[in-house]
Structures are given as structure tokens and as C-alpha cells.
mmCIF file of C-alpha atoms in Angstrom:
data_model
loop_
_atom_site.group_PDB
_atom_site.id
_atom_site.type_symbol
_atom_site.label_atom_id
_atom_site.label_comp_id
_atom_site.label_asym_id
_atom_site.label_seq_id
_atom_site.Cartn_x
_atom_site.Cartn_y
_atom_site.Cartn_z
ATOM 1 C CA MET A 4 118.663 117.798 114.221
ATOM 2 C CA PRO A 5 118.239 115.669 111.034
ATOM 3 C CA LEU A 6 115.050 116.062 109.050
ATOM 4 C CA PRO A 7 112.423 113.401 109.801
ATOM 5 C CA SER A 8 111.258 111.341 106.864
ATOM 6 C CA CYS A 9 108.141 112.475 104.961
ATOM 7 C CA SER A 10 105.342 110.419 103.368
ATOM 8 C CA THR A 11 105.653 110.759 99.603
ATOM 9 C CA ASP A 12 101.891 110.561 99.205
ATOM 10 C CA ALA A 13 101.293 113.390 101.680
ATOM 11 C CA PHE A 14 103.918 115.589 100.028
ATOM 12 C CA GLY A 15 102.517 114.834 96.615
ATOM 13 C CA HIS A 16 99.015 115.737 97.682
ATOM 14 C CA LEU A 17 100.304 118.993 99.157
ATOM 15 C CA GLN A 18 102.200 120.083 96.066
ATOM 16 C CA ASP A 19 100.179 118.581 93.228
ATOM 17 C CA ARG A 20 96.548 118.166 94.113
ATOM 18 C CA ILE A 21 95.533 121.283 96.046
ATOM 19 C CA ARG A 22 98.462 123.661 96.307
ATOM 20 C CA PRO A 23 98.139 126.615 98.653
ATOM 21 C CA ALA A 24 97.856 130.056 97.115
ATOM 22 C CA ARG A 25 101.482 131.006 97.736
ATOM 23 C CA ARG A 26 104.046 128.396 96.707
ATOM 24 C CA LEU A 27 106.789 129.968 98.792
ATOM 25 C CA THR A 28 104.631 129.844 101.904
ATOM 26 C CA ALA A 29 103.816 126.202 101.269
ATOM 27 C CA ALA A 30 107.443 125.287 100.739
ATOM 28 C CA LEU A 31 108.490 127.121 103.885
ATOM 29 C CA ALA A 32 105.731 125.512 105.914
ATOM 30 C CA LEU A 33 106.679 122.088 104.614
ATOM 31 C CA THR A 34 110.354 122.575 105.426
ATOM 32 C CA VAL A 35 109.640 123.808 108.940
ATOM 33 C CA SER A 36 107.089 121.101 109.631
ATOM 34 C CA LEU A 37 109.466 118.366 108.483
ATOM 35 C CA ALA A 38 112.266 119.758 110.588
ATOM 36 C CA LEU A 39 110.249 120.230 113.750
ATOM 37 C CA GLY A 40 107.449 117.693 113.308
ATOM 38 C CA ALA A 41 109.138 115.193 115.583
ATOM 39 C CA CYS A 42 109.387 117.839 118.307
ATOM 40 C CA THR A 43 105.863 119.287 118.140
ATOM 41 C CA SER A 44 102.735 117.186 118.406
ATOM 42 C CA LEU A 45 99.335 117.372 120.029
ATOM 43 C CA PRO A 46 98.652 114.826 122.809
ATOM 44 C CA ARG A 47 96.549 111.769 122.003
ATOM 45 C CA THR A 48 95.039 108.912 123.985
ATOM 46 C CA PRO A 49 97.185 105.880 123.134
ATOM 47 C CA TYR A 50 95.605 102.657 121.909
ATOM 48 C CA THR A 51 96.909 99.375 120.550
ATOM 49 C CA ALA A 52 96.779 97.554 117.227
ATOM 50 C CA ALA A 53 94.544 94.946 118.838
ATOM 51 C CA GLU A 54 92.102 97.631 119.915
ATOM 52 C CA ALA A 55 92.230 99.167 116.449
ATOM 53 C CA SER A 56 91.409 95.816 114.850
ATOM 54 C CA THR A 57 88.128 95.609 116.781
ATOM 55 C CA SER A 58 87.238 99.285 116.807
ATOM 56 C CA ARG A 59 83.830 100.616 115.879
ATOM 57 C CA VAL A 60 82.152 103.999 115.846
ATOM 58 C CA LEU A 61 78.808 105.095 117.341
ATOM 59 C CA ALA A 62 78.876 101.710 119.118
ATOM 60 C CA ILE A 63 77.588 100.140 115.874
ATOM 61 C CA ASP A 64 79.202 97.431 113.750
ATOM 62 C CA GLY A 65 79.475 97.696 109.987
ATOM 63 C CA LEU A 66 79.584 101.457 109.493
ATOM 64 C CA ARG A 67 82.872 101.078 107.630
ATOM 65 C CA ARG A 68 85.065 98.453 106.026
ATOM 66 C CA TYR A 69 88.683 98.534 104.853
ATOM 67 C CA ALA A 70 89.795 98.181 101.251
ATOM 68 C CA ASP A 71 92.062 95.242 102.137
ATOM 69 C CA ASP A 72 89.308 93.261 103.922
ATOM 70 C CA PRO A 73 88.304 89.853 102.481
ATOM 71 C CA VAL A 74 85.539 89.906 99.877
ATOM 72 C CA THR A 75 83.254 88.142 102.352
ATOM 73 C CA LYS A 76 83.114 91.336 104.432
ATOM 74 C CA PHE A 77 81.550 93.247 101.537
ATOM 75 C CA SER A 78 77.886 92.938 100.714
ATOM 76 C CA PHE A 79 76.538 93.168 97.162
ATOM 77 C CA GLU A 80 72.884 93.986 97.769
ATOM 78 C CA LYS A 81 70.438 94.301 94.912
ATOM 79 C CA ASP A 82 69.350 97.857 94.200
ATOM 80 C CA THR A 83 65.541 97.661 94.206
ATOM 81 C CA SER A 84 65.108 101.113 92.624
ATOM 82 C CA THR A 85 66.359 100.196 89.150
ATOM 83 C CA ALA A 86 66.750 97.148 86.940
ATOM 84 C CA THR A 87 70.264 98.110 85.806
ATOM 85 C CA ARG A 88 72.983 98.515 88.396
ATOM 86 C CA SER A 89 75.509 101.296 87.867
ATOM 87 C CA TYR A 90 78.536 102.297 89.924
ATOM 88 C CA LEU A 91 80.000 105.822 89.879
ATOM 89 C CA ALA A 92 83.533 106.180 91.294
ATOM 90 C CA LEU A 93 84.656 109.798 91.890
ATOM 91 C CA SER A 94 88.390 110.447 92.268
ATOM 92 C CA GLY A 95 90.306 113.101 94.146
ATOM 93 C CA GLY A 96 91.712 116.173 92.443
ATOM 94 C CA GLY A 97 91.195 119.300 94.543
ATOM 95 C CA ALA A 98 89.997 122.220 92.416
ATOM 96 C CA ASP A 99 89.790 119.872 89.431
ATOM 97 C CA GLY A 100 86.634 118.494 91.045
ATOM 98 C CA ALA A 101 84.959 121.218 88.966
ATOM 99 C CA TYR A 102 85.469 118.892 86.003
ATOM 100 C CA GLY A 103 83.495 116.087 87.634
ATOM 101 C CA VAL A 104 80.691 118.458 88.611
ATOM 102 C CA GLY A 105 80.537 119.742 85.027
ATOM 103 C CA VAL A 106 80.344 116.186 83.689
ATOM 104 C CA LEU A 107 77.523 115.292 86.090
ATOM 105 C CA ASN A 108 75.509 118.376 85.207
ATOM 106 C CA GLY A 109 76.121 117.956 81.469
ATOM 107 C CA TRP A 110 75.111 114.335 81.794
ATOM 108 C CA THR A 111 71.824 115.483 83.290
ATOM 109 C CA ALA A 112 71.325 117.897 80.391
ATOM 110 C CA ALA A 113 71.918 115.047 77.926
ATOM 111 C CA ARG A 114 69.185 113.032 79.705
ATOM 112 C CA THR A 115 71.369 109.934 79.770
ATOM 113 C CA ARG A 116 72.543 110.046 83.391
ATOM 114 C CA PRO A 117 71.725 106.845 85.330
ATOM 115 C CA ALA A 118 70.378 106.622 88.853
ATOM 116 C CA PHE A 119 73.496 105.119 90.420
ATOM 117 C CA SER A 120 73.239 101.986 92.526
ATOM 118 C CA VAL A 121 76.617 102.739 94.129
ATOM 119 C CA VAL A 122 78.551 105.997 94.412
ATOM 120 C CA SER A 123 82.036 106.207 95.922
ATOM 121 C CA GLY A 124 84.046 109.350 96.541
ATOM 122 C CA VAL A 125 87.633 110.157 97.482
ATOM 123 C CA SER A 126 88.868 113.595 98.610
ATOM 124 C CA THR A 127 87.147 116.204 96.418
ATOM 125 C CA GLY A 128 85.128 113.270 95.101
ATOM 126 C CA GLY A 129 84.014 112.650 98.679
ATOM 127 C CA LEU A 130 82.569 116.158 98.787
ATOM 128 C CA ILE A 131 80.747 115.590 95.495
ATOM 129 C CA ALA A 132 79.553 112.038 96.219
ATOM 130 C CA PRO A 133 76.477 112.623 98.452
ATOM 131 C CA PHE A 134 74.985 115.079 95.963
ATOM 132 C CA ALA A 135 75.786 112.894 92.953
ATOM 133 C CA PHE A 136 74.175 110.007 94.852
ATOM 134 C CA LEU A 137 70.967 111.952 95.494
ATOM 135 C CA GLY A 138 70.672 112.931 91.853
ATOM 136 C CA PRO A 139 70.123 115.897 89.518
ATOM 137 C CA GLN A 140 68.093 117.828 92.099
ATOM 138 C CA TYR A 141 71.475 118.794 93.613
ATOM 139 C CA ASP A 142 73.186 119.819 90.367
ATOM 140 C CA ASP A 143 72.807 123.515 91.233
ATOM 141 C CA THR A 144 74.260 122.905 94.685
ATOM 142 C CA LEU A 145 77.376 121.280 93.249
ATOM 143 C CA LYS A 146 77.764 124.030 90.676
ATOM 144 C CA GLU A 147 77.601 126.633 93.451
ATOM 145 C CA VAL A 148 80.247 124.893 95.560
ATOM 146 C CA TYR A 149 82.698 124.558 92.657
ATOM 147 C CA THR A 150 82.107 127.742 90.638
ATOM 148 C CA SER A 151 80.795 130.480 92.973
ATOM 149 C CA GLY A 152 84.195 131.234 94.523
ATOM 150 C CA ILE A 153 83.324 129.830 97.944
ATOM 151 C CA ALA A 154 86.079 127.205 97.605
ATOM 152 C CA GLU A 155 88.757 129.919 97.577
ATOM 153 C CA SER A 156 88.102 130.585 101.266
ATOM 154 C CA LEU A 157 89.402 127.116 102.160
ATOM 155 C CA LEU A 158 92.990 128.232 101.565
ATOM 156 C CA SER A 159 92.942 131.649 103.191
ATOM 157 C CA ASP A 160 94.980 132.753 106.217
ATOM 158 C CA PRO A 161 97.883 130.262 106.189
ATOM 159 C CA SER A 162 99.741 130.135 109.479
ATOM 160 C CA ILE A 163 103.236 128.841 110.148
ATOM 161 C CA MET A 164 102.261 128.644 113.811
ATOM 162 C CA ARG A 165 99.623 126.050 112.976
ATOM 163 C CA VAL A 166 102.325 123.942 111.357
ATOM 164 C CA LEU A 167 104.713 124.295 114.285
ATOM 165 C CA PHE A 168 102.168 123.672 117.047
ATOM 166 C CA GLY A 169 99.424 121.874 115.176
ATOM 167 C CA SER A 170 99.263 119.666 112.103
ATOM 168 C CA GLY A 171 98.254 121.773 109.115
ATOM 169 C CA LEU A 172 99.143 125.017 107.354
ATOM 170 C CA PHE A 173 95.459 125.964 107.209
ATOM 171 C CA GLY A 174 92.894 125.301 109.921
ATOM 172 C CA ASN A 175 89.948 123.096 109.042
ATOM 173 C CA THR A 176 87.266 125.488 110.315
ATOM 174 C CA ARG A 177 86.303 126.652 106.833
ATOM 175 C CA LEU A 178 86.277 123.119 105.463
ATOM 176 C CA ARG A 179 83.992 121.989 108.267
ATOM 177 C CA GLU A 180 81.769 125.034 107.776
ATOM 178 C CA LEU A 181 81.508 124.305 104.055
ATOM 179 C CA VAL A 182 80.394 120.730 104.710
ATOM 180 C CA ALA A 183 77.953 121.779 107.453
ATOM 181 C CA ARG A 184 76.448 124.491 105.219
ATOM 182 C CA TYR A 185 75.361 121.977 102.595
ATOM 183 C CA VAL A 186 74.913 118.781 104.604
ATOM 184 C CA GLY A 187 72.169 118.850 107.208
ATOM 185 C CA SER A 188 69.425 116.634 108.575
ATOM 186 C CA GLU A 189 67.484 116.735 105.277
ATOM 187 C CA ILE A 190 70.448 115.315 103.332
ATOM 188 C CA LEU A 191 70.898 112.675 106.029
ATOM 189 C CA ALA A 192 67.245 111.609 105.765
ATOM 190 C CA GLN A 193 67.369 111.444 101.959
ATOM 191 C CA VAL A 194 70.534 109.316 101.980
ATOM 192 C CA ALA A 195 68.922 107.019 104.564
ATOM 193 C CA ARG A 196 65.836 106.550 102.363
ATOM 194 C CA GLU A 197 67.962 105.615 99.344
ATOM 195 C CA ASN A 198 70.057 103.276 101.483
ATOM 196 C CA ALA A 199 66.870 101.434 102.462
ATOM 197 C CA LYS A 200 66.318 100.704 98.741
ATOM 198 C CA GLY A 201 69.677 98.919 98.542
ATOM 199 C CA ARG A 202 71.662 101.814 97.077
ATOM 200 C CA LYS A 203 75.136 102.485 98.512
ATOM 201 C CA LEU A 204 77.016 105.719 99.203
ATOM 202 C CA LEU A 205 80.684 105.162 100.100
ATOM 203 C CA ILE A 206 83.299 107.746 101.106
ATOM 204 C CA VAL A 207 86.977 106.955 101.578
ATOM 205 C CA THR A 208 89.396 108.195 104.229
ATOM 206 C CA THR A 209 92.903 107.149 105.203
ATOM 207 C CA ASP A 210 93.329 105.894 108.770
ATOM 208 C CA LEU A 211 96.852 107.108 109.530
ATOM 209 C CA ASP A 212 97.214 104.973 112.659
ATOM 210 C CA THR A 213 96.643 101.713 110.774
ATOM 211 C CA GLN A 214 97.724 102.988 107.328
ATOM 212 C CA ARG A 215 94.567 101.453 105.875
ATOM 213 C CA THR A 216 91.974 102.713 103.418
ATOM 214 C CA ALA A 217 88.691 103.108 105.298
ATOM 215 C CA ILE A 218 85.485 102.789 103.264
ATOM 216 C CA TRP A 219 82.588 104.407 105.121
ATOM 217 C CA ASP A 220 79.032 103.230 104.475
ATOM 218 C CA MET A 221 77.401 106.648 104.537
ATOM 219 C CA GLY A 222 73.924 105.191 104.030
ATOM 220 C CA LYS A 223 74.200 103.111 107.203
ATOM 221 C CA ILE A 224 75.491 106.135 109.079
ATOM 222 C CA ALA A 225 72.592 108.220 107.784
ATOM 223 C CA ALA A 226 70.118 105.502 108.779
ATOM 224 C CA VAL A 227 71.138 105.913 112.436
ATOM 225 C CA GLY A 228 69.477 109.312 112.217
ATOM 226 C CA THR A 229 70.860 110.863 115.406
ATOM 227 C CA PRO A 230 72.765 114.139 115.875
ATOM 228 C CA GLU A 231 75.858 112.013 116.491
ATOM 229 C CA ALA A 232 75.326 110.300 113.135
ATOM 230 C CA LEU A 233 75.053 113.670 111.369
ATOM 231 C CA LYS A 234 78.313 114.766 113.015
ATOM 232 C CA LEU A 235 80.037 111.556 111.898
ATOM 233 C CA PHE A 236 78.650 111.942 108.367
ATOM 234 C CA ARG A 237 80.121 115.443 108.172
ATOM 235 C CA ASP A 238 83.399 114.379 109.805
ATOM 236 C CA VAL A 239 83.937 111.631 107.237
ATOM 237 C CA MET A 240 83.349 114.038 104.357
ATOM 238 C CA ALA A 241 85.780 116.554 105.851
ATOM 239 C CA ALA A 242 88.350 113.865 106.634
ATOM 240 C CA SER A 243 88.268 112.546 103.071
ATOM 241 C CA ALA A 244 89.294 116.019 101.842
ATOM 242 C CA SER A 245 91.808 116.798 104.621
ATOM 243 C CA ILE A 246 95.090 116.798 102.746
ATOM 244 C CA PRO A 247 98.028 116.191 105.138
ATOM 245 C CA LEU A 248 100.089 119.301 106.014
ATOM 246 C CA VAL A 249 97.462 121.509 104.361
ATOM 247 C CA PHE A 250 94.545 120.689 106.692
ATOM 248 C CA PRO A 251 94.686 119.073 110.157
ATOM 249 C CA PRO A 252 93.502 115.463 110.441
ATOM 250 C CA ILE A 253 89.943 114.764 111.541
ATOM 251 C CA MET A 254 89.798 112.862 114.815
ATOM 252 C CA ILE A 255 86.956 110.326 114.961
ATOM 253 C CA ASP A 256 85.722 108.879 118.241
ATOM 254 C CA ALA A 257 85.922 105.087 118.369
ATOM 255 C CA GLU A 258 86.044 102.237 120.853
ATOM 256 C CA GLY A 259 87.688 98.827 120.873
ATOM 257 C CA GLU A 260 88.014 96.114 123.490
ATOM 258 C CA GLY A 261 86.125 98.274 125.964
ATOM 259 C CA ARG A 262 88.351 101.362 125.591
ATOM 260 C CA LYS A 263 87.514 104.706 124.006
ATOM 261 C CA PHE A 264 90.001 106.588 121.846
ATOM 262 C CA GLN A 265 90.215 108.732 118.715
ATOM 263 C CA GLU A 266 91.314 107.541 115.294
ATOM 264 C CA MET A 267 93.244 109.922 113.025
ATOM 265 C CA HIS A 268 91.755 110.196 109.531
ATOM 266 C CA VAL A 269 93.012 112.212 106.544
ATOM 267 C CA ASP A 270 92.525 112.510 102.793
ATOM 268 C CA GLY A 271 91.414 109.195 101.314
ATOM 269 C CA GLY A 272 93.608 109.885 98.297
ATOM 270 C CA VAL A 273 96.746 109.238 100.356
ATOM 271 C CA THR A 274 96.097 105.507 99.963
ATOM 272 C CA ALA A 275 93.423 105.318 97.241
ATOM 273 C CA PRO A 276 93.264 108.001 94.492
ATOM 274 C CA VAL A 277 89.940 106.498 93.414
ATOM 275 C CA LEU A 278 87.865 103.635 94.833
ATOM 276 C CA THR A 279 86.301 101.198 92.418
ATOM 277 C CA LEU A 280 86.251 97.737 94.029
ATOM 278 C CA PRO A 281 87.852 96.045 97.082
ATOM 279 C CA GLU A 282 91.479 95.029 96.700
ATOM 280 C CA ALA A 283 90.594 91.336 96.938
ATOM 281 C CA LEU A 284 88.585 91.683 93.740
ATOM 282 C CA LEU A 285 90.977 93.926 91.820
ATOM 283 C CA PHE A 286 94.366 92.510 92.726
ATOM 284 C CA GLN A 287 93.776 88.917 93.892
ATOM 285 C CA GLY A 288 91.943 87.507 90.898
ATOM 286 C CA SER A 289 88.580 87.100 92.646
ATOM 287 C CA ARG A 290 85.340 87.256 90.709
ATOM 288 C CA LEU A 291 82.241 89.278 91.483
ATOM 289 C CA PRO A 292 80.105 87.192 93.872
ATOM 290 C CA GLY A 293 76.925 85.606 92.551
ATOM 291 C CA SER A 294 75.306 87.006 89.436
ATOM 292 C CA ALA A 295 75.842 90.659 90.278
ATOM 293 C CA LYS A 296 76.240 92.774 87.147
ATOM 294 C CA MET A 297 76.849 96.480 86.733
ATOM 295 C CA ASP A 298 78.131 99.322 84.612
ATOM 296 C CA ILE A 299 81.198 100.949 86.177
ATOM 297 C CA TYR A 300 81.769 104.674 85.593
ATOM 298 C CA ILE A 301 85.114 106.087 86.749
ATOM 299 C CA LEU A 302 85.097 109.889 86.837
ATOM 300 C CA VAL A 303 88.679 111.088 87.321
ATOM 301 C CA ASN A 304 89.056 114.708 88.419
ATOM 302 C CA LYS A 305 92.565 115.082 87.016
ATOM 303 C CA LYS A 306 94.787 114.277 84.057
ATOM 304 C CA ILE A 307 95.965 110.673 83.914
ATOM 305 C CA GLU A 308 97.981 110.619 80.689
ATOM 306 C CA ARG A 309 101.717 111.232 80.796
ATOM 307 C CA ASN A 310 102.781 114.654 79.611
ATOM 308 C CA PHE A 311 106.026 116.491 78.934
ATOM 309 C CA GLU A 312 107.062 119.362 81.194
ATOM 310 C CA LEU A 313 110.503 120.915 81.555
ATOM 311 C CA VAL A 314 111.043 120.709 85.321
ATOM 312 C CA SER A 315 113.002 123.369 87.159
ATOM 313 C CA ASN A 316 116.085 121.940 88.874
ATOM 314 C CA GLY A 317 114.987 122.880 92.382
ATOM 315 C CA THR A 318 114.124 120.721 95.386
ATOM 316 C CA ILE A 319 110.427 121.604 95.584
ATOM 317 C CA ASP A 320 109.806 121.325 91.831
ATOM 318 C CA VAL A 321 111.680 118.038 91.480
ATOM 319 C CA ALA A 322 109.866 116.519 94.463
ATOM 320 C CA SER A 323 106.494 117.827 93.291
ATOM 321 C CA ARG A 324 106.916 116.453 89.780
ATOM 322 C CA SER A 325 108.224 113.099 91.024
ATOM 323 C CA LEU A 326 105.400 112.574 93.476
ATOM 324 C CA SER A 327 102.817 113.779 90.986
ATOM 325 C CA ALA A 328 104.037 110.952 88.754
ATOM 326 C CA ILE A 329 103.571 108.477 91.621
ATOM 327 C CA THR A 330 99.977 109.572 92.225
ATOM 328 C CA GLN A 331 99.261 109.477 88.498
ATOM 329 C CA SER A 332 100.701 105.967 88.238
ATOM 330 C CA GLN A 333 98.622 104.782 91.199
ATOM 331 C CA THR A 334 95.489 106.133 89.554
ATOM 332 C CA ARG A 335 96.286 104.432 86.255
ATOM 333 C CA SER A 336 96.992 101.151 88.064
ATOM 334 C CA ILE A 337 93.531 101.165 89.638
ATOM 335 C CA ILE A 338 91.927 102.086 86.314
ATOM 336 C CA TYR A 339 93.741 99.298 84.436
ATOM 337 C CA SER A 340 92.909 96.729 87.139
ATOM 338 C CA THR A 341 89.257 97.752 87.102
ATOM 339 C CA TYR A 342 89.197 97.537 83.306
ATOM 340 C CA ASP A 343 90.611 93.996 83.408
ATOM 341 C CA PHE A 344 88.153 93.007 86.147
ATOM 342 C CA ALA A 345 85.231 94.425 84.178
ATOM 343 C CA LYS A 346 86.231 92.465 81.086
ATOM 344 C CA ARG A 347 86.615 89.217 83.062
ATOM 345 C CA ASN A 348 83.178 89.651 84.591
ATOM 346 C CA ARG A 349 81.485 91.087 81.487
ATOM 347 C CA LEU A 350 80.713 94.387 83.167
ATOM 348 C CA GLY A 351 80.336 97.715 81.444
ATOM 349 C CA PHE A 352 83.412 99.943 81.734
ATOM 350 C CA HIS A 353 83.296 103.731 81.265
ATOM 351 C CA LEU A 354 86.068 106.256 81.955
ATOM 352 C CA SER A 355 86.179 110.063 81.940
ATOM 353 C CA TYR A 356 89.153 112.312 82.716
ATOM 354 C CA ILE A 357 90.714 115.675 81.895
ATOM 355 C CA ALA A 358 92.500 115.558 78.556
ATOM 356 C CA ARG A 359 96.257 115.926 78.546
ATOM 357 C CA GLU A 360 96.105 119.063 76.374
ATOM 358 C CA TYR A 361 93.701 120.954 78.642
ATOM 359 C CA PRO A 362 95.454 124.148 79.862
ATOM 360 C CA ALA A 363 96.996 124.112 83.330
ATOM 361 C CA PRO A 364 95.589 126.568 85.896
ATOM 362 C CA PRO A 365 97.130 130.057 85.714
ATOM 363 C CA SER A 366 97.539 130.182 89.490
ATOM 364 C CA GLU A 367 97.640 127.762 92.382
ATOM 365 C CA GLY A 368 94.910 126.829 94.835
ATOM 366 C CA PHE A 369 91.184 127.148 94.117
ATOM 367 C CA ASP A 370 91.254 129.651 91.275
ATOM 368 C CA THR A 371 87.608 130.511 90.585
ATOM 369 C CA ALA A 372 88.050 131.474 86.926
ATOM 370 C CA TYR A 373 89.925 128.226 86.245
ATOM 371 C CA MET A 374 87.266 126.162 88.044
ATOM 372 C CA ARG A 375 84.459 127.829 86.092
ATOM 373 C CA ALA A 376 86.199 127.137 82.792
ATOM 374 C CA LEU A 377 86.914 123.527 83.796
ATOM 375 C CA TYR A 378 83.292 123.060 84.870
ATOM 376 C CA GLN A 379 82.121 124.258 81.457
ATOM 377 C CA TYR A 380 84.633 121.971 79.727
ATOM 378 C CA GLY A 381 83.242 118.945 81.583
ATOM 379 C CA TYR A 382 79.663 120.087 81.045
ATOM 380 C CA ASP A 383 80.089 120.493 77.292
ATOM 381 C CA LYS A 384 81.773 117.092 76.929
ATOM 382 C CA ALA A 385 78.965 115.309 78.772
ATOM 383 C CA ALA A 386 76.113 117.263 77.199
ATOM 384 C CA SER A 387 77.423 116.360 73.735
ATOM 385 C CA GLY A 388 77.965 112.706 74.647
ATOM 386 C CA GLN A 389 81.767 112.962 74.471
ATOM 387 C CA ALA A 390 82.692 112.565 78.159
ATOM 388 C CA TRP A 391 83.028 108.777 78.362
ATOM 389 C CA THR A 392 85.308 106.216 76.775
ATOM 390 C CA SER A 393 85.189 102.425 77.121
ATOM 391 C CA THR A 394 88.956 102.033 76.726
ATOM 392 C CA VAL A 395 91.985 102.931 78.846
ATOM 393 C CA PRO A 396 94.741 105.424 77.933
#
């Protein structure tokens, strides 16, 4: 049987962003899953593109938008809690999310950290986003998640059987447990209160059925305030970090044209490494509606500058390096487009990322010692006022 084709983004995320602890196991799992993926799949309730186009969750409109929607579908409410609007965009990056957490906590120590009007998060940034949104009171929580060693449990017990008869090398039980441990009814209520002030918390997933970037309005979800809303809130966070082939997709209950079905959502970074503004603003020459003004802070949990590396002439290494370059280029494209947009609209532009010369991790996966060192690196940069630049690489 010929090998089915593989999404370059999914493969790149597997190899580059959050590699499993044993490279050989990952490569074997990938090979087997590609070879047998067409023959092994879990049953789903079919639905149509027309039903997808009108779908909604929790029987409520407006809980999410898509990055390619017209600008008119996005609201630009005034944040009533502060006179200066600021937007924090958190990228993906797996274990390198420790950098972003360090920057946030160092920023607090420097006493220059704004109260953000908008916070968006993708992948590991989606796990950080609710706590960054709620402010410095959750700095210790973020530090615990990214430096205590708890993250290492996410990549334990790989199973080839899960790949053959499921959809991920690792189950998502530990990921779900991690989210549930830190996100409960109190977090939901606090996010709802801030949403009522006009502040926005956005988390990104990739809808595999439609191949679209879904932008979830977590404040509106929190405002629903029901157990079902808490479950959806947690599901979106877990979905945003569910890297294809590594973790199974998160299935989200939806309905459209009177029919109920489940949408398949995975890592938001598959289609959007970082979310700054809707595509209609960034790539179609539109201007920011009305007189809305803001400072944009893009916190990239990875390296974005090109670097030299002698690549081994093997299939896995060549593919990994090639697709890492694709992801890196996508990230730079969004950064450059946002920079140009900010200049056109006279907005503040601020960028932070891991320097090219920072040492690579000594091992793969969530290495606790590496994450602690990276956290401290980000912390020190922010505490000393060196974390942000107003230019692009």
C-alpha cells in the first residue's frame, strides 16, 4: 500500500515544536501512522460543509470567529478598565513557553507590565493566555506549570497502539488533567468579570474539518457560567495545545442546520503560529476600524531568526529541518505583516523572542532543567528592561 500524504504543518509540529522524549519512537510512530492511517480511523458522525458554515456551540452565536472572516464580524470594544489599550499575542512553542512565562514574570518584577485589553494565545500560548490575561496574581501558577516538572508527564507512556487504532502517540488524559487542575469555576468567573469590562481573551485552535483558524472568545464562553461552559473552556485550551500525531484531537460538540455533530480541533499553530489581527486587516490592506488605538506586544516562544545547522542526511532530520523552516517563515510573515499594519495605523509595536544564540535543549520533550533555565533567561531580560524591541529581525 502506498504511503498516504502527510500535512507538512502537522509533521513540523511533531518534530520541531514538542518532540517526544524518544526520537526513534516518534519516528517509528510517524512512519506507522502514515502507512496505516488510511486504514485505521475512529467513527464520526458525518456532516456537510453547509452545516459547518452555520455551526455554533452551546447553542449560542458568537462564541468563536474564524481568522479569515470579514472585518465586520470582529468587534473592537473599548476596554473600560484602562485608558491605554494593549494587546498581548502569545505564540506556540511547546516547552519554550517557559520563555514567555519568564518574560511575563520579569515584566511584573520591573513594574512596567500593562493590564492587557486583549490577550491571544496559540498552542502553549493558549495554556498561558488565561493566566496572563488575569494578571500578576497568577505569575506563581505559570511558573509552577512550566518549571516544576509537571509538564514532563505530558509525554510519558507513548503507545504505538494508540497511533494504529487512535490518532495520537500519547493520550490526552494528562493534558486534560493539567488544564482541569488549574482552570476551574473561579478562573471562569474571573475571566467573565474582565470580559464584562470590555477586555478580550482569545484562544486559537485549528478546525481540521474546515481547515480554518478558529478564534474562540473565551470571555463570552466564561460569561455563560454553566458546567458546559467550563467544559468548553477547558476543551478549547486543550485543543489549542493538541499537536497532531502527538496528542489526539479534541472533539467539540456543535450543531448546524438543526443537526448535532462533533468538530475536530487540534493545535492552533497548525494554521496560525501566532495570532495578532484578523487576516482581512493584515493581508488585505484594511485599516483598524474607527479610532481604535493600541500597543501590540508579540511574545514569541521560539527562535525566529535563521540559523546555521549542519543537517544529518536522513529522512527524519531533513524533513524536520525543512518543516521547521516553514513554521519559522510563517511566524516571521505574521510578525512582518503586523509590523507594517502597526506603522500604517500608528500603533505601538513590541516584539520579544528567544535569541538565535541561546543554547538548544540538551534533550527532547519537556526537559525540566532546560525549561527552568529558559524561564530565568526570559525573566532576567524582562526584569532588566531588555525583553522588547520595536523593530523586526
